[in-house]
Coordinates of C-alpha atoms in Angstrom, one line a residue:
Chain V
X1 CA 5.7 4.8 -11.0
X2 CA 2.7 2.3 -11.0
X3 CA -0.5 2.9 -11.6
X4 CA -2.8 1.9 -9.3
X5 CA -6.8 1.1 -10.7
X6 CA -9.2 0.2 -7.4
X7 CA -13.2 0.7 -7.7
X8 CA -14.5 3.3 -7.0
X9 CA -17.0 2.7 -3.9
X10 CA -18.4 -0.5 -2.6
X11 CA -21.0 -1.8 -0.4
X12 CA -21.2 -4.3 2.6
X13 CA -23.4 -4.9 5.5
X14 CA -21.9 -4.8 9.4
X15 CA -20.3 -8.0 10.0
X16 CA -19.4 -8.8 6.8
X17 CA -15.8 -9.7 5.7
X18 CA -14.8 -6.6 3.0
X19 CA -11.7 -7.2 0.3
X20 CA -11.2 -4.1 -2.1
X21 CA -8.6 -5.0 -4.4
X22 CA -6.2 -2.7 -6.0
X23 CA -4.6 -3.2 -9.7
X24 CA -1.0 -2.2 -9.8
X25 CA 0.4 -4.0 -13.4
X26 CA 3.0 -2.1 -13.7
X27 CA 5.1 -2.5 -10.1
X28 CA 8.2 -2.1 -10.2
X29 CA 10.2 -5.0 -8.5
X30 CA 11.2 -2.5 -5.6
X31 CA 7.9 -1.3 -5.0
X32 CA 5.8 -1.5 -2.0
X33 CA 2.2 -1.1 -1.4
X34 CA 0.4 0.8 1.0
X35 CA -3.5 1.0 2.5
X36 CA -4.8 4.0 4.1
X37 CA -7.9 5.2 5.4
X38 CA -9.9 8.1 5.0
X39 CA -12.7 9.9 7.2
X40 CA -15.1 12.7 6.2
X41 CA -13.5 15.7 7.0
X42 CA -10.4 14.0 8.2
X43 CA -6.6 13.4 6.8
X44 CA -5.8 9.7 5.7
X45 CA -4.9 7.2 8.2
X46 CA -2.2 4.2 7.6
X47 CA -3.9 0.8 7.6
X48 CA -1.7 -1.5 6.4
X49 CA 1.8 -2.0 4.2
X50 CA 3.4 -4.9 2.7
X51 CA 5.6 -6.2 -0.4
X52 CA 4.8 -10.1 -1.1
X53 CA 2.2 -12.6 0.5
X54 CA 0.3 -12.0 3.4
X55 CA 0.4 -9.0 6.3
X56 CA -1.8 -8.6 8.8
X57 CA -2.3 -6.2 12.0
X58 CA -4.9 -5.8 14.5
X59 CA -6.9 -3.7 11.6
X60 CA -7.1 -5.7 8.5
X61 CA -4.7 -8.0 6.3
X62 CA -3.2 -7.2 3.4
X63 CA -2.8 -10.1 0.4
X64 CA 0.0 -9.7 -2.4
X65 CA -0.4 -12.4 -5.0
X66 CA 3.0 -13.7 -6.4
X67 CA 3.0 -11.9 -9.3
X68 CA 2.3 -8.7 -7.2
X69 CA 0.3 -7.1 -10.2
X70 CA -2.9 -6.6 -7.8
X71 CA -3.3 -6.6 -3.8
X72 CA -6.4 -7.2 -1.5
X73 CA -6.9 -5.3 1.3
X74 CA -9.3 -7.4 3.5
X75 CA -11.3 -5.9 6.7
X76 CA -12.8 -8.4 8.7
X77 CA -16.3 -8.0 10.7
X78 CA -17.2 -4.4 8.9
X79 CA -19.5 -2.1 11.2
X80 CA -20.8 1.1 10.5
X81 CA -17.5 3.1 11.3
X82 CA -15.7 1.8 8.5
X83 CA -17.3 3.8 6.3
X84 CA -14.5 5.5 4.7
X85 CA -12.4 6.2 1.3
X86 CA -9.9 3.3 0.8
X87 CA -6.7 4.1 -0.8
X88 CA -3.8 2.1 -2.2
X89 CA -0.4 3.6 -3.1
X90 CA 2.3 1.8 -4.4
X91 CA 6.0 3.5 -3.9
X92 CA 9.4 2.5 -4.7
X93 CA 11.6 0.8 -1.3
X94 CA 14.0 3.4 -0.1
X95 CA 11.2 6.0 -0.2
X96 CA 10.5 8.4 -3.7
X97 CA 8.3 10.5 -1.2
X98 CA 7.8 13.1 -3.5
X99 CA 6.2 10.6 -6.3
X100 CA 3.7 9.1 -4.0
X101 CA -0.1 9.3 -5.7
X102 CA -3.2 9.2 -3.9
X103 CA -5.7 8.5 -6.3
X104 CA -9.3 8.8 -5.8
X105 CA -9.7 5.8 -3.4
X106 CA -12.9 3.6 -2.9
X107 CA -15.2 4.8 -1.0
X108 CA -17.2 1.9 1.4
X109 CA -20.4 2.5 2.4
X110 CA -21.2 -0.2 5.7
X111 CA -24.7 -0.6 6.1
X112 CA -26.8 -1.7 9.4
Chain U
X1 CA 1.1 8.2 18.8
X2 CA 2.2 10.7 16.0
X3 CA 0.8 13.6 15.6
X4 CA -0.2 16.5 13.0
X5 CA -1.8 19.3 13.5
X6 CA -2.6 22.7 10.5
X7 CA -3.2 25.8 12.5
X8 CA -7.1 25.9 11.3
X9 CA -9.7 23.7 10.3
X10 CA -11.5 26.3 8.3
X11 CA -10.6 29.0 6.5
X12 CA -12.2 31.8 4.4
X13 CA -10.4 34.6 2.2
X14 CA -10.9 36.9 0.0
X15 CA -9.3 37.1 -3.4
X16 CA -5.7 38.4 -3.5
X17 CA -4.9 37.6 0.0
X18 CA -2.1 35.9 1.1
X19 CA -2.8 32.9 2.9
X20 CA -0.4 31.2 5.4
X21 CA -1.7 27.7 6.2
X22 CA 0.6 26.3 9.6
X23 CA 1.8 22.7 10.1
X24 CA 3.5 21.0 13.4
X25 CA 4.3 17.4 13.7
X26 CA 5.7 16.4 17.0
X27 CA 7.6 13.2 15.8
X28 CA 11.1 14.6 14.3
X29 CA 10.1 13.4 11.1
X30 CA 12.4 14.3 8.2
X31 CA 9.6 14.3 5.3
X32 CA 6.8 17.0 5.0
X33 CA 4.2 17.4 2.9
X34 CA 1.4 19.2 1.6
X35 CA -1.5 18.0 -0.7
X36 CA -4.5 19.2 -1.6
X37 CA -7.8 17.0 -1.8
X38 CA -10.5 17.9 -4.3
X39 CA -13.7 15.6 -5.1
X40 CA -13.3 13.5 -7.9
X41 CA -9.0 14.5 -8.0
X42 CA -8.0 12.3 -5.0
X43 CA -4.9 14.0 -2.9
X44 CA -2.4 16.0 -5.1
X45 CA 1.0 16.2 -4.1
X46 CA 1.9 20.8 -4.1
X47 CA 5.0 20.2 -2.2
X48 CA 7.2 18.5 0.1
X49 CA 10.0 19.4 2.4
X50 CA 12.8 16.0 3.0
X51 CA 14.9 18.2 5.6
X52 CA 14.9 22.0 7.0
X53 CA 15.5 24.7 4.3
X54 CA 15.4 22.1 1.6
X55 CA 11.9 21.5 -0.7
X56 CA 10.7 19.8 -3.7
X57 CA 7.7 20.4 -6.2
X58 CA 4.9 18.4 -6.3
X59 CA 2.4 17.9 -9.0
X60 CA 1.1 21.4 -8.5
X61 CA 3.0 24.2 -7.3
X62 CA 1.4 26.8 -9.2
X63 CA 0.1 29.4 -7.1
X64 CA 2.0 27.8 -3.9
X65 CA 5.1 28.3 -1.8
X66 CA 6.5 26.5 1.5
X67 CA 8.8 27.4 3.8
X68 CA 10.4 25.2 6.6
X69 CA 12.6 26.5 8.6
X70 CA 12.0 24.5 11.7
X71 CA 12.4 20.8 11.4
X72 CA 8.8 20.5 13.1
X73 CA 7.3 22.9 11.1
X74 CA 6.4 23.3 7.7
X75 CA 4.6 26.3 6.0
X76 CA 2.0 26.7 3.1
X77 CA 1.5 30.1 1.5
X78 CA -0.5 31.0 -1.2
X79 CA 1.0 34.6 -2.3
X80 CA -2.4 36.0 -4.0
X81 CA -5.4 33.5 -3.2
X82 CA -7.8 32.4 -6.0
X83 CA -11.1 30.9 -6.0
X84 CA -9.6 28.1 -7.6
X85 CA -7.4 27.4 -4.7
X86 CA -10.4 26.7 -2.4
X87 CA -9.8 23.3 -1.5
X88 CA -9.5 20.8 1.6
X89 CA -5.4 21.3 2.3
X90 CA -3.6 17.9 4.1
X91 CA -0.2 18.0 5.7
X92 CA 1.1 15.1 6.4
X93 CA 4.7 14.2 8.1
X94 CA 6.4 10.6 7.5
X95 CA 8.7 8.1 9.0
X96 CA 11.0 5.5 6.7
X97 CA 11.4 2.6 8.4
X98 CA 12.7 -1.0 6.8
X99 CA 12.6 1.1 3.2
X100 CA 9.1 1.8 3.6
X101 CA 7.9 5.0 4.0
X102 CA 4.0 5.9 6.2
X103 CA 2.8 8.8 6.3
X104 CA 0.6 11.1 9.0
X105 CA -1.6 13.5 8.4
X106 CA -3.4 16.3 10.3
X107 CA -7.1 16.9 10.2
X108 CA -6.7 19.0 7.7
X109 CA -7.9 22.9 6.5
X110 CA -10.9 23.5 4.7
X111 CA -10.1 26.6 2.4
X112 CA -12.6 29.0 1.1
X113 CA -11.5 31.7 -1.0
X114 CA -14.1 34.3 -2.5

């Protein structure tokens, strides 16, 4: 499975358009990746999910170069409540589910 | 919406117990699973459960077992707790759809073993 290298926190200001970018050199040519977010205290949340280009969703838009070794997960317009941990999986189409890895995330800290 | 829920947000124990930690999801989800979430370690995999009766290891199983014998319910029991198994425990159900899998988790329990 690939290995996925993101930063390990960030910081922005409210309003501010926010990319954390995720290294994955090693996909597979199945693989998908995935964005979810995390809360103090709380269980991760889906964000976002795509294989090649350009996905977006009412939340925030995902960018897959062509070679799909990296991905950007862009939020637009941070505010305070988007303070989180940041994670990117990457997983195998037709689901490994057992072989999904969290890693530790990046953590975003908004300020006023 | 989908939703998860673990029978208690905190928990404390003492050594030796045995420690049933409960999860419901409500959306007929196949997949189960149950991860634990320590600083600096990210979520680890302990087990997960693709269909009633049926589980898999995870990346740590030590010290764990599951049981699922409802399709909507899926079971975490530590047989002799540890202070090494206090930890922030996620279950989380999922949904394949188009060959991509997302998962849901619950709040989650905050275990404290002494």
């Amino acid at each position: 499975l690939a290995k996925t290298t993101q930063p390990i926190s960030m910081d922005s200001y409210e309003g501010q358009e926010v990319n954390i970018t995720c290294s994955h050199n090693n996909i597979a040519t199945n693989d998908y990746i995935t964005w979810y977010q995390q809360f103090p205290s709380q269980g991760p949340r889906f964000i976002i999910q795509g294989y090649k280009t350009k996905v977006t969703n009412e939340v925030a838009s995902l960018f897959i170069p062509a070679d799909r070794k990296s991905s950007t997960l862009s939020l637009p317009r941070v505010s305070l409540s988007d303070t989180a941990v940041y994670y990117c999986l990457v997983a195998p189409t037709g689901g490994a589910t057992n072989k999904l890895i969290f890693g530790t995330g990046t953590l975003l800290a908004v300020q006023p | 919406d989908v939703k998860v829920t673990q029978s208690s947000r905190y928990l404390v124990k003492r050594t030796g117990e045995k420690v049933f930690l409960e999860c419901v999801q409500d959306m007929d989800h196949e997949n189960m699973f149950w991860y634990r979430q320590d600083p600096g370690l990210g979520l680890r995999l302990i087990y997960f459960s693709y269909d009633v009766k049926m589980k898999e290891k995870g990346d740590i199983p030590e010290g764990y077992s599951v049981s699922r014998e409802k399709k909507e319910r899926f079971s975490l029991i530590l047989e002799s707790a540890s202070t090494n198994q206090t930890s922030m425990y996620l279950c989380a159900s999922s949904i394949l759809a188009g060959g991509q899998e997302t998962q849901y988790f619950g709040p989650g329990t905050r275990l404290l073993v002494l």
